[in-house]
Coordinates of C-alpha atoms in Angstrom, one line a residue:
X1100 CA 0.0 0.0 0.0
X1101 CA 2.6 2.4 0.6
X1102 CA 4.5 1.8 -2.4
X1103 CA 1.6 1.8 -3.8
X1104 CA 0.7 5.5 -2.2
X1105 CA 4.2 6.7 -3.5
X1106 CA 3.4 5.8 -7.3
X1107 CA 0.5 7.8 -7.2
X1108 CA 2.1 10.5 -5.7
X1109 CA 4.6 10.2 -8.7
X1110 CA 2.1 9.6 -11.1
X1111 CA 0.5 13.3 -9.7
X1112 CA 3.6 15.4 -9.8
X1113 CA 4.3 14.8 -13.2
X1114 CA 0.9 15.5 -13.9
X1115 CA 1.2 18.8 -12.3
X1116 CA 4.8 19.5 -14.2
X1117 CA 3.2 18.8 -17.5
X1118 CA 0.1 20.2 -18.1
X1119 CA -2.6 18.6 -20.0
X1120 CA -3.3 19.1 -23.1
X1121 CA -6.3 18.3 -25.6
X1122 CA -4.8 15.8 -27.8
X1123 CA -5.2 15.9 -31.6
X1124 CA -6.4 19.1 -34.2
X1125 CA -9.0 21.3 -33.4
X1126 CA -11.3 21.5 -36.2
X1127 CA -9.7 18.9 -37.9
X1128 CA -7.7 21.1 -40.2
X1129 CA -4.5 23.2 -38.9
X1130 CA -4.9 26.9 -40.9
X1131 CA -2.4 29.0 -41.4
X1132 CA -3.2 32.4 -42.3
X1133 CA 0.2 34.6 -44.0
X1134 CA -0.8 38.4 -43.9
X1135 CA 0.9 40.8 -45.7
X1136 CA 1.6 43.2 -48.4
X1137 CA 0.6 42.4 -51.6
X1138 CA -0.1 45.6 -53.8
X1139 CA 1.9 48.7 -52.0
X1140 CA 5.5 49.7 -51.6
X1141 CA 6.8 46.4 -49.5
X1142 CA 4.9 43.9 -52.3
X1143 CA 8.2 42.5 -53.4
X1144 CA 9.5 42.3 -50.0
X1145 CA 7.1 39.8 -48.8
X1146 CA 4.1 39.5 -50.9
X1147 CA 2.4 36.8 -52.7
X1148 CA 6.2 34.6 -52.7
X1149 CA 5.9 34.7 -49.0
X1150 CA 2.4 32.7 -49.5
X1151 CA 4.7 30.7 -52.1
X1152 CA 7.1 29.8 -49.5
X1153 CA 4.6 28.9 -46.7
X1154 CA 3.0 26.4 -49.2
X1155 CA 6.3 25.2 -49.8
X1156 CA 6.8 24.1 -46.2
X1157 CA 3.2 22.6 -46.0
X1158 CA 4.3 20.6 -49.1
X1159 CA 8.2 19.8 -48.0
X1160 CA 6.7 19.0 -44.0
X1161 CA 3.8 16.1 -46.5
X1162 CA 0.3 18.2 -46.2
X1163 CA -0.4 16.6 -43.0
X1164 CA -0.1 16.6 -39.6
X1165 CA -1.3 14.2 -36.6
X1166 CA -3.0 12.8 -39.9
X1167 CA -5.3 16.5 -40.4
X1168 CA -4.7 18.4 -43.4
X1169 CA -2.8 21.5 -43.7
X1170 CA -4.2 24.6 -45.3
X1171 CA -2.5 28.0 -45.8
X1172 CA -4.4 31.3 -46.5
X1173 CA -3.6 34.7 -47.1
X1174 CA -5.1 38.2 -47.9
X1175 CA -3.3 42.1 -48.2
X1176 CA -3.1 44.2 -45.5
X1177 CA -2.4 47.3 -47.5
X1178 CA 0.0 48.4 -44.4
X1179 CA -2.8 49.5 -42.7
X1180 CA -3.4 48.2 -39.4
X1181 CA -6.9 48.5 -39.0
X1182 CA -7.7 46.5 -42.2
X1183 CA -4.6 43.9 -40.9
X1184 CA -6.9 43.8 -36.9
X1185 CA -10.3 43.5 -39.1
X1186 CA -9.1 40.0 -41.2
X1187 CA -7.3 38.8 -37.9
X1188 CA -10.5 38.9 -36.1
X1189 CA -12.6 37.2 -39.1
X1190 CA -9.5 34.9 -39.3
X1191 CA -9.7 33.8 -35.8
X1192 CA -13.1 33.8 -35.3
X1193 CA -14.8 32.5 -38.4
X1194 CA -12.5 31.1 -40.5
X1195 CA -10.7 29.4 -37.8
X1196 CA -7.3 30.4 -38.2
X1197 CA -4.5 28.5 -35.8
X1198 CA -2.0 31.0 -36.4
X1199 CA -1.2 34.2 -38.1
X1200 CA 2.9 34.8 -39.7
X1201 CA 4.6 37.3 -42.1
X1202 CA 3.0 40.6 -41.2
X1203 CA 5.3 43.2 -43.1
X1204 CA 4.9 46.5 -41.5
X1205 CA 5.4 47.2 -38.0
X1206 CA 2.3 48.6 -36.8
X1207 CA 0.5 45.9 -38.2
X1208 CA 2.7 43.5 -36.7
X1209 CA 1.9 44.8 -33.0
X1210 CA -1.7 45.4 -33.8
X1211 CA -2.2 41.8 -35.1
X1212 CA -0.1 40.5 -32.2
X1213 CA -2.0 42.3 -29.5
X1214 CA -5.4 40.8 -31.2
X1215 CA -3.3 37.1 -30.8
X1216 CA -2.4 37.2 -27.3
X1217 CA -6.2 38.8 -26.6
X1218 CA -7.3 35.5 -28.5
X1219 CA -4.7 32.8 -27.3
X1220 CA -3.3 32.3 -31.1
X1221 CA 0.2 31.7 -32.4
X1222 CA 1.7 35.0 -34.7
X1223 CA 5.3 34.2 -36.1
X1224 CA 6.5 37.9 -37.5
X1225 CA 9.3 37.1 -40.6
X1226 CA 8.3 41.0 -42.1
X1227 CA 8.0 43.8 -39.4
X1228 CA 10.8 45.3 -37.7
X1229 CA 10.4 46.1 -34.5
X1230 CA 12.1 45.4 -31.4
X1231 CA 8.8 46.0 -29.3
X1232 CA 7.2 43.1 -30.7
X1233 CA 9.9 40.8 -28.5
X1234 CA 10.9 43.8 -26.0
X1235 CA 7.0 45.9 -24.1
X1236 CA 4.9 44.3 -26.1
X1237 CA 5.7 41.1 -26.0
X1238 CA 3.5 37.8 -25.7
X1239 CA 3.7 34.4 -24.9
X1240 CA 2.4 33.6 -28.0
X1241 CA 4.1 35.9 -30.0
X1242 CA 7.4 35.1 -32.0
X1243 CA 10.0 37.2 -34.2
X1244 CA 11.6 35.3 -36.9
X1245 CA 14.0 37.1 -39.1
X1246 CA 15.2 40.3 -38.4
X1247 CA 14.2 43.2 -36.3
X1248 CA 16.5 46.7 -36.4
X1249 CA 18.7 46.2 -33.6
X1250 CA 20.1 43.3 -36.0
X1251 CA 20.3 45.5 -38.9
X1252 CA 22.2 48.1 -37.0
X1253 CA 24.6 45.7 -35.8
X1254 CA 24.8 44.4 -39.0
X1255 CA 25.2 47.1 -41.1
X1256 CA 26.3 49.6 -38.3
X1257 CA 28.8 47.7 -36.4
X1258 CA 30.0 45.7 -39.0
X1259 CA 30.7 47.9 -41.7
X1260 CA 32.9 50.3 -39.0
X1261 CA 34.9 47.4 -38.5
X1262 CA 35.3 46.9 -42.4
X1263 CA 36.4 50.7 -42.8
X1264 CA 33.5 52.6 -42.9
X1265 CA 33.8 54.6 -40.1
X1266 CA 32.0 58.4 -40.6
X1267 CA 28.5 58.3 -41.7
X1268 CA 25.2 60.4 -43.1
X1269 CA 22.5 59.3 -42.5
X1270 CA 19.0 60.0 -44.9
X1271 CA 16.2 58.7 -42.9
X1272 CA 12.6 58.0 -43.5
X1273 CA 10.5 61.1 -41.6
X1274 CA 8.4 58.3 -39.5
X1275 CA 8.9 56.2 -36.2
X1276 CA 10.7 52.9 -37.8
X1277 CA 13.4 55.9 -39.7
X1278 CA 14.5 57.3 -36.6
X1279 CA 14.6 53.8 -34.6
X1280 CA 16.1 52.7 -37.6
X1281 CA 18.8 56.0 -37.7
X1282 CA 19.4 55.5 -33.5
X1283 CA 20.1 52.5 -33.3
X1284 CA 22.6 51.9 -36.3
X1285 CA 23.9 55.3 -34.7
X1286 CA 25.1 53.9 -31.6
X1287 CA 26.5 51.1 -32.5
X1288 CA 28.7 53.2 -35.5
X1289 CA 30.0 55.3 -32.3
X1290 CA 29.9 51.9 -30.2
X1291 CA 32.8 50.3 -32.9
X1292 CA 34.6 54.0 -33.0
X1293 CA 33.0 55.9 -35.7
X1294 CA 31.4 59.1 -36.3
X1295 CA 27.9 60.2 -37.6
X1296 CA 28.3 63.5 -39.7
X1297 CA 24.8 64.2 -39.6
X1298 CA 21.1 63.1 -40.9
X1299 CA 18.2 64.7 -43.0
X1300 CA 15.1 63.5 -42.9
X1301 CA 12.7 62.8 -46.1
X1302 CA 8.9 62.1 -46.3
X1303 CA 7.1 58.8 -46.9
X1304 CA 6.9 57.5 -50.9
X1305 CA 9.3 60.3 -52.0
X1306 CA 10.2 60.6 -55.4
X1307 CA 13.0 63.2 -55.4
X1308 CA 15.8 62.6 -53.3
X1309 CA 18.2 64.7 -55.2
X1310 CA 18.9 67.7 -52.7
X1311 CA 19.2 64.8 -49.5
X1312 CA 21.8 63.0 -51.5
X1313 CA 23.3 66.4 -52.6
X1314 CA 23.4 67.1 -48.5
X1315 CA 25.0 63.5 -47.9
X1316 CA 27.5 63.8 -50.7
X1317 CA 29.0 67.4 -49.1
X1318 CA 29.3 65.7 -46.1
X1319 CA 32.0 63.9 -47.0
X1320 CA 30.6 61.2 -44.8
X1321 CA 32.2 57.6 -45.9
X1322 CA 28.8 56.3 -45.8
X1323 CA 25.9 57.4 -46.4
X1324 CA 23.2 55.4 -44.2
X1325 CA 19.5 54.8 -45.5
X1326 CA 17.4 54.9 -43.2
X1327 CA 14.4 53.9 -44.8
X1328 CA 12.7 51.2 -46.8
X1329 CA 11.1 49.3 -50.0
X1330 CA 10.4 51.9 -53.1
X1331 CA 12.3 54.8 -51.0
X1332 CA 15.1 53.3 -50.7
X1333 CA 15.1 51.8 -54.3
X1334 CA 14.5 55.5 -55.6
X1335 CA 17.1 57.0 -53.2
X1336 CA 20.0 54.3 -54.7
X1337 CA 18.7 55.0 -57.8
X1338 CA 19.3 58.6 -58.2
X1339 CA 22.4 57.9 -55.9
X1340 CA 23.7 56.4 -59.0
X1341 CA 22.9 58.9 -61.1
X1342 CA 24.3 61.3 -59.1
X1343 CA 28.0 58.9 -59.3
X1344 CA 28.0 59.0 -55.4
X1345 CA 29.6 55.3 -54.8
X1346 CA 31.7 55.9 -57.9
X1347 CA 33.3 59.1 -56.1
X1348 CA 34.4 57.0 -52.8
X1349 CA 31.4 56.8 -50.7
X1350 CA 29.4 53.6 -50.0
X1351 CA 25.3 53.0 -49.6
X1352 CA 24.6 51.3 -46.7
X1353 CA 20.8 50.2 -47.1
X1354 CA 19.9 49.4 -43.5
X1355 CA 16.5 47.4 -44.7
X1356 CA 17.2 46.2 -47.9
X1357 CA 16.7 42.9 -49.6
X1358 CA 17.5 40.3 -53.0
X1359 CA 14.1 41.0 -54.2
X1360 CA 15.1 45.0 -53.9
X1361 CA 18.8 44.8 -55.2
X1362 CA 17.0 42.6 -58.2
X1363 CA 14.4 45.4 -58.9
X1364 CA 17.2 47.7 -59.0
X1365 CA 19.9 45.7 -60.9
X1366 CA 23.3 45.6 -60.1
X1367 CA 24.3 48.3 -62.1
X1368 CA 22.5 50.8 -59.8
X1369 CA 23.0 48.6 -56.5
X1370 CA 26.8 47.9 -57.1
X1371 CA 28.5 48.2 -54.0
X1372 CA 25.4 48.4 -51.2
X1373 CA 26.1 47.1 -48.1
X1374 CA 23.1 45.8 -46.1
X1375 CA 22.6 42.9 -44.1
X1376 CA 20.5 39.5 -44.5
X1377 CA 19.7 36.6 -42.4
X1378 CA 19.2 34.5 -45.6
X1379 CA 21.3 34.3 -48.9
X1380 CA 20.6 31.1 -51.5
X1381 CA 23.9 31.0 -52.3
X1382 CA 25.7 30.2 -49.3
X1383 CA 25.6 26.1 -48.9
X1384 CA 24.8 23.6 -51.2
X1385 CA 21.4 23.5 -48.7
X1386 CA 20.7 26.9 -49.9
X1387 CA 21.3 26.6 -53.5
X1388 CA 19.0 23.6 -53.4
X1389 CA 16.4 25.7 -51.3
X1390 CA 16.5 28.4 -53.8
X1391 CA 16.3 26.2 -57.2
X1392 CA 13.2 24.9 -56.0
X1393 CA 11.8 28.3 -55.1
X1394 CA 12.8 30.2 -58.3
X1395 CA 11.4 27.2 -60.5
X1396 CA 8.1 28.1 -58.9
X1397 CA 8.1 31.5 -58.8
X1398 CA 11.1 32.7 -61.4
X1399 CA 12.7 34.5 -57.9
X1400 CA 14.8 33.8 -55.4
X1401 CA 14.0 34.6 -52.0
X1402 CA 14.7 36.8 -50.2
X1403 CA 15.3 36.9 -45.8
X1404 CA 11.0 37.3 -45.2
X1405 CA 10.1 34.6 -47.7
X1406 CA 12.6 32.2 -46.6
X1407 CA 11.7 32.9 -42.4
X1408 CA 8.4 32.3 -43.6
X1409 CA 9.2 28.9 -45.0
X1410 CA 11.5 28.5 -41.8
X1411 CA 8.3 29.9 -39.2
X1412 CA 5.4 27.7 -40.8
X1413 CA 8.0 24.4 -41.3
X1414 CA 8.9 24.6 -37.1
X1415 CA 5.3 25.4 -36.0
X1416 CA 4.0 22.1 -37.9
X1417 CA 6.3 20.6 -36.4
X1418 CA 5.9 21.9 -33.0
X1419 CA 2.3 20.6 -32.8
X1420 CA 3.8 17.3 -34.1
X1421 CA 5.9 16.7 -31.4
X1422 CA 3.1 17.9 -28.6
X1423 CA 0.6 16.0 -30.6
X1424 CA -1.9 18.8 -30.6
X1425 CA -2.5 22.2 -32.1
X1426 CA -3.3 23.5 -28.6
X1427 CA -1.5 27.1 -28.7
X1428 CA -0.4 26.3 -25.0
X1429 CA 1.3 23.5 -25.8
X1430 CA 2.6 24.5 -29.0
X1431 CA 4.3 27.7 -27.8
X1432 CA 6.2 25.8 -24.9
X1433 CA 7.3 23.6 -27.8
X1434 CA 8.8 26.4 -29.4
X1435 CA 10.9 28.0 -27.4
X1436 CA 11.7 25.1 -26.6
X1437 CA 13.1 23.2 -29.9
X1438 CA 15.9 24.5 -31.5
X1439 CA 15.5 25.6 -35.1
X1440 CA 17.5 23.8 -37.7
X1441 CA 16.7 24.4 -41.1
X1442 CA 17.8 25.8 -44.4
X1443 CA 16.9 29.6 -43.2
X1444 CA 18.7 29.1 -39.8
X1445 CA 21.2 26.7 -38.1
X1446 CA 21.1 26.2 -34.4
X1447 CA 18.8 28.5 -34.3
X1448 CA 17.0 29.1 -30.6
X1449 CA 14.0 31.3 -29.3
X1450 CA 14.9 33.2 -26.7
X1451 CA 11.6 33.8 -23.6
X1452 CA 10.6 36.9 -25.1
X1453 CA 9.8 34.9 -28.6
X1454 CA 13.0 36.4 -30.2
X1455 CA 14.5 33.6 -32.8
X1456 CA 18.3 34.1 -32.1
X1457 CA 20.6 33.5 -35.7
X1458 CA 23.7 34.2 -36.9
X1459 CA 23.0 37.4 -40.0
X1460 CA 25.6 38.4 -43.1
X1461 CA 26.8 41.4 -43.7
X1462 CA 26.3 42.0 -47.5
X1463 CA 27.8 44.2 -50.2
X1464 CA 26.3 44.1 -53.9
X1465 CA 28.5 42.5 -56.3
X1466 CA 29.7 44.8 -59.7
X1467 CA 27.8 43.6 -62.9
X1468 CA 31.5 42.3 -63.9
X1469 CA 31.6 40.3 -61.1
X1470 CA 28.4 38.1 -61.4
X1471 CA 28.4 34.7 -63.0
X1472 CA 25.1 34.6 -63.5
X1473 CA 21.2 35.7 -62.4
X1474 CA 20.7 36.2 -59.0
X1475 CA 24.3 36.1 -58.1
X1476 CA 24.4 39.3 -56.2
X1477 CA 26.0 39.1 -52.8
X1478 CA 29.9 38.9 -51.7
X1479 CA 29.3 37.9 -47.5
X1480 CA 31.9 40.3 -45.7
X1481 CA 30.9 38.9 -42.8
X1482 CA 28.8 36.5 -40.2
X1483 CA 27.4 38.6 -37.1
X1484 CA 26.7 35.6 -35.1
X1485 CA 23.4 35.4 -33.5
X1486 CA 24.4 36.3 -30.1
X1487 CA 25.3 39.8 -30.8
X1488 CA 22.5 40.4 -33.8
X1489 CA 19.8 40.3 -31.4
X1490 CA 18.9 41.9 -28.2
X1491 CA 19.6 39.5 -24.9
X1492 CA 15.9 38.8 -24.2
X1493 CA 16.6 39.0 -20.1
X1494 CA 17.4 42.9 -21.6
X1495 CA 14.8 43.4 -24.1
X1496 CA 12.1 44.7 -21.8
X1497 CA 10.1 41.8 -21.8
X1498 CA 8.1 41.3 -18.8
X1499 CA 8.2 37.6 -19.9
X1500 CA 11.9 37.1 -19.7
X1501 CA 12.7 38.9 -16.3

């Protein structure tokens, strides 16, 4: 009897360690809704490949799990966060959506996550950029994938000081991701011993950037920093070559840039950008495989967002495979718990505050001359390992990781 009093005192703590969990898929269909931009300024960024990529990883994981089909949706957000909250809400509670990834933009990124944690749901973020999302306004079912800005300005900050390029000008987007953006890549340029020269600041969707690049080419700065994003920063590069700025000495340092971007632009205009990825196809024999099979589907390769996308949707299926449910309890413990290994990251791990923590690549844009062929853009100057890309979570601000 009291041996047998001991096993069921056993049998009861592990009970309480592990929670229970509804076994099996709600529904009897896991959905996975990709959100996004599809017609505006950041369509080439994410956009319809991103849906490409998630489909890719339904496909590449066999359409099923726990023996329930897989389905992905997705719809346009039209960067406006009250459209983004509107088909979050519809997607949670009518169409039954498990979980919600991509969201380019940052605003819709923390609207759609706040509407998530309000409705115990899974977001995975590969597109916005935003420290908050991990840092005050974090939540336990919230998860950043790819990059966020403190990795782009140690990325493109830090590393390029190191690399030489040690005074810097900065042309920055007039809204609240420019000047985090501008900050940011600031301190850690002072942080690695350089100097900023100064800064102007240009609207939203401009079209003329001639008298900021005039102001940044006087400076004398050896790089001039842009502090902006998608079609601004494709049209500032582009009259930045017009203007023979990288062909007198100085060097563009696009601090969101991306393939998809530098291949709008062609390397004539985007020889000798720096910028930083966490994803290039070329890198490993993994990669190259990865990025033949996307580009025979879409004519592309991808890009960081559509490749974290692939990377997000492949660990959350199988995150409810190893839990054996799609309960969202039970399948965020899962992952932060698993480590991600994939063809977008290697040993990858997810810090408390949902931050995925992986090594990015510090980029320059290869000259036309030096390409052997389409797509073949990048020369890697260097690996900023994981560790330093991203914000300790126990110092991110999130109440979750204190």
């Amino acid at each position: 009897m009291k041996k047998l009093a001991m096993a069921s005192v056993a049998v009861m703590a592990a009970a309480a360690a592990f929670p229970a969990y509804a076994a099996g898929i709600s529904d009897d269909i896991v959905k996975i809704g990709i959100l996004n931009d599809q017609s505006g300024v950041y369509a080439d960024f994410g956009g319809k490949w991103s849906y490409e990529a998630a489909k890719m990883a339904v496909e590449d994981f066999g359409g099923t799990v726990l023996d329930k089909k897989i389905e992905v949706i997705t719809a346009d957000h039209q960067n406006k966060p009250d459209v983004a909250a509107n088909i979050a809400r519809q997607w949670y509670d009518e169409d039954k959506v498990d979980a919600i990834m991509e969201l380019t933009t940052s605003s819709v990124a923390l609207a759609v996550q706040g509407i998530s944690k309000e409705k115990k749901k899974i977001d995975i973020v590969t597109g916005a950029a935003t420290t908050a999302l991990t840092g005050d306004q974090c939540s336990p079912y919230g998860f950043h994938w790819a990059y966020d800005t403190h990795a782009l300005a140690v990325g493109t900050g830090g590393a390029l000081v190191e690399n030489g390029g040690d005074t810097w000008y900065f042309l920055t987007a007039d809204y609240a991701f420019g000047y985090s953006l501008e900050e940011q890549t600031s301190k850690f340029v002072t942080d690695n011993g350089g100097k900023v020269l100064g800064s102007v600041r240009h609207p939203l969707s401009s079209t003329d950037f001639s008298s900021f690049l005039l102001q940044a080419q006087a400076s004398g700065a050896k790089v001039i920093g842009l502090a902006d994003a998608g079609l601004d920063t494709a049209n500032a590069i582009k009259q930045a070559s017009e203007f023979g700025i990288v062909q007198g000495g100085q060097r563009l340092a696009a601090l969101l840039f991306t393939l998809s971007e530098v291949h709008g632009l062609g390397a004539e205009a985007a020889q000798g950008l720096s910028l930083t990825e966490g994803f290039y196809w070329d890198r490993n024999d993994e990669s190259r495989e990865f990025g033949k099979r996307f580009h025979d589907r879409t004519g592309r390769m991808p890009n960081m967002i559509q490749a974290g996308t692939y990377s997000a949707v492949l660990q959350y299926l199988k995150a409810i495979k190893k839990v054996g449910t799609d309960e969202t309890e039970a399948v965020s413990k899962a992952l932060h718990e698993m480590p991600v290994n994939d063809v977008f990251a290697h040993n990858g791990k997810v810090g408390a505050n949902g931050r995925m923590i992986y090594d990015m690549y510090l980029m320059e844009v290869k000259k036309p001359s030096e390409m052997k062929g389409d797509w073949d853009y990048y020369n890697v100057l260097a690996t900023v390992p994981g560790d330093k890309a991203f914000i300790k979570p126990s110092e991110s601000g999130c109440a979750l990781a204190q």
